[in-house]
Amino acid sequence: MEHLTLYAMAMLFFVHFTIKISAQTATAPAPAGPTNITAILEKAGQYTTFMRLLKSTQVGNQINNQLNNSNSGLTVFAPTDNAFTNLPPGTLNSLSDQQKVALIQFHILPNFISMSQFQTVSNPLRTQAGDASNGQFPLNVTSMGNQVNITTGITNTPVSNTLYSDNQLAVYQVDQVLRPLELFGAQAPAPAPSKDKKKKASTFADGPASNTPTDSTDTSIAMPLNLYTFGGITFAAVALSAWWSF
């Protein structure tokens, strides 16, 4: 009887231990996969154009490689599809492939910045497009409370939402495409008229003055007066000769 009791207790202990191990295995989280910027944007939705540009410029692969093969962080400002729709017609088509790369890199900071850290950063911020300390593709931010505003010299827009943050990668929604001055700066003013054109215009304006009706009238009047005077002298000479003969 004693052996049966020990056997029953052993079986109960074995069953309890097996159930506990199974429960722990079922609730254990799956290993985290590599960070993928495209997957993050797909999950968030409304970023089709930005994802397409990340793919065509290969910048998306560069982001994933940097995040998964190094300890350096990144910050990405992701414009919505509406942001691209609101660009002037033909804006993207007017850019070369190299300029499209620069445009997408302008939306990426080479380090991780949380929303609270924007309050202490120094402007201008460096982007992946260039070194802001040398005046290349500068990006400025202002922060007040939980509100962060981005300025490029052309674009002025707030950070609308935090899409993703894991202390290595931060992805923020922006409702306008960040346009750098280097690519979208104000067009040069139209050139002033050349000197030759100005001279011709002046000559055309002054021309009629040299042939005014006043000058023409003076000339036509002067000629009959001269003839009349000459005729008067001739008549006087003939009259004097007749007087002496008489």
Short mmCIF file of N, CA and C in Angstrom, two decimals, residues 221-237:
data_model
loop_
_atom_site.label_atom_id
_atom_site.label_comp_id
_atom_site.label_asym_id
_atom_site.label_seq_id
_atom_site.Cartn_x
_atom_site.Cartn_y
_atom_site.Cartn_z
N ILE A 221 9.10 126.32 -95.50
CA ILE A 221 8.85 127.76 -95.45
C ILE A 221 10.09 128.53 -95.82
N ALA A 222 11.25 128.09 -95.41
CA ALA A 222 12.49 128.81 -95.64
C ALA A 222 12.81 128.91 -97.12
N MET A 223 12.52 127.90 -97.91
CA MET A 223 12.87 127.91 -99.32
C MET A 223 12.12 128.97 -100.10
N PRO A 224 10.79 129.14 -100.00
CA PRO A 224 10.10 130.22 -100.71
C PRO A 224 10.57 131.59 -100.28
N LEU A 225 10.88 131.77 -99.00
CA LEU A 225 11.35 133.07 -98.52
C LEU A 225 12.65 133.45 -99.20
N ASN A 226 13.54 132.50 -99.35
CA ASN A 226 14.82 132.79 -100.00
C ASN A 226 14.61 133.18 -101.45
N LEU A 227 13.71 132.49 -102.16
CA LEU A 227 13.44 132.80 -103.56
C LEU A 227 12.82 134.17 -103.69
N TYR A 228 11.91 134.50 -102.80
CA TYR A 228 11.24 135.80 -102.84
C TYR A 228 12.23 136.92 -102.61
N THR A 229 13.11 136.70 -101.65
CA THR A 229 14.13 137.72 -101.38
C THR A 229 15.02 137.92 -102.58
N PHE A 230 15.44 136.87 -103.18
CA PHE A 230 16.30 136.96 -104.36
C PHE A 230 15.58 137.68 -105.49
N GLY A 231 14.23 137.36 -105.62
CA GLY A 231 13.44 138.05 -106.65
C GLY A 231 13.32 139.52 -106.37
N GLY A 232 13.20 139.91 -105.11
CA GLY A 232 13.08 141.31 -104.75
C GLY A 232 14.33 142.08 -105.09
N ILE A 233 15.49 141.48 -104.89
CA ILE A 233 16.76 142.15 -105.22
C ILE A 233 16.87 142.35 -106.72
N THR A 234 16.45 141.38 -107.48
CA THR A 234 16.51 141.48 -108.95
C THR A 234 15.60 142.59 -109.44
N PHE A 235 14.40 142.69 -108.88
CA PHE A 235 13.45 143.72 -109.29
C PHE A 235 13.97 145.11 -108.99
N ALA A 236 14.62 145.29 -107.83
CA ALA A 236 15.17 146.59 -107.46
C ALA A 236 16.27 147.00 -108.42
N ALA A 237 17.11 146.06 -108.82
CA ALA A 237 18.22 146.38 -109.74
C ALA A 237 17.68 146.82 -111.10
#
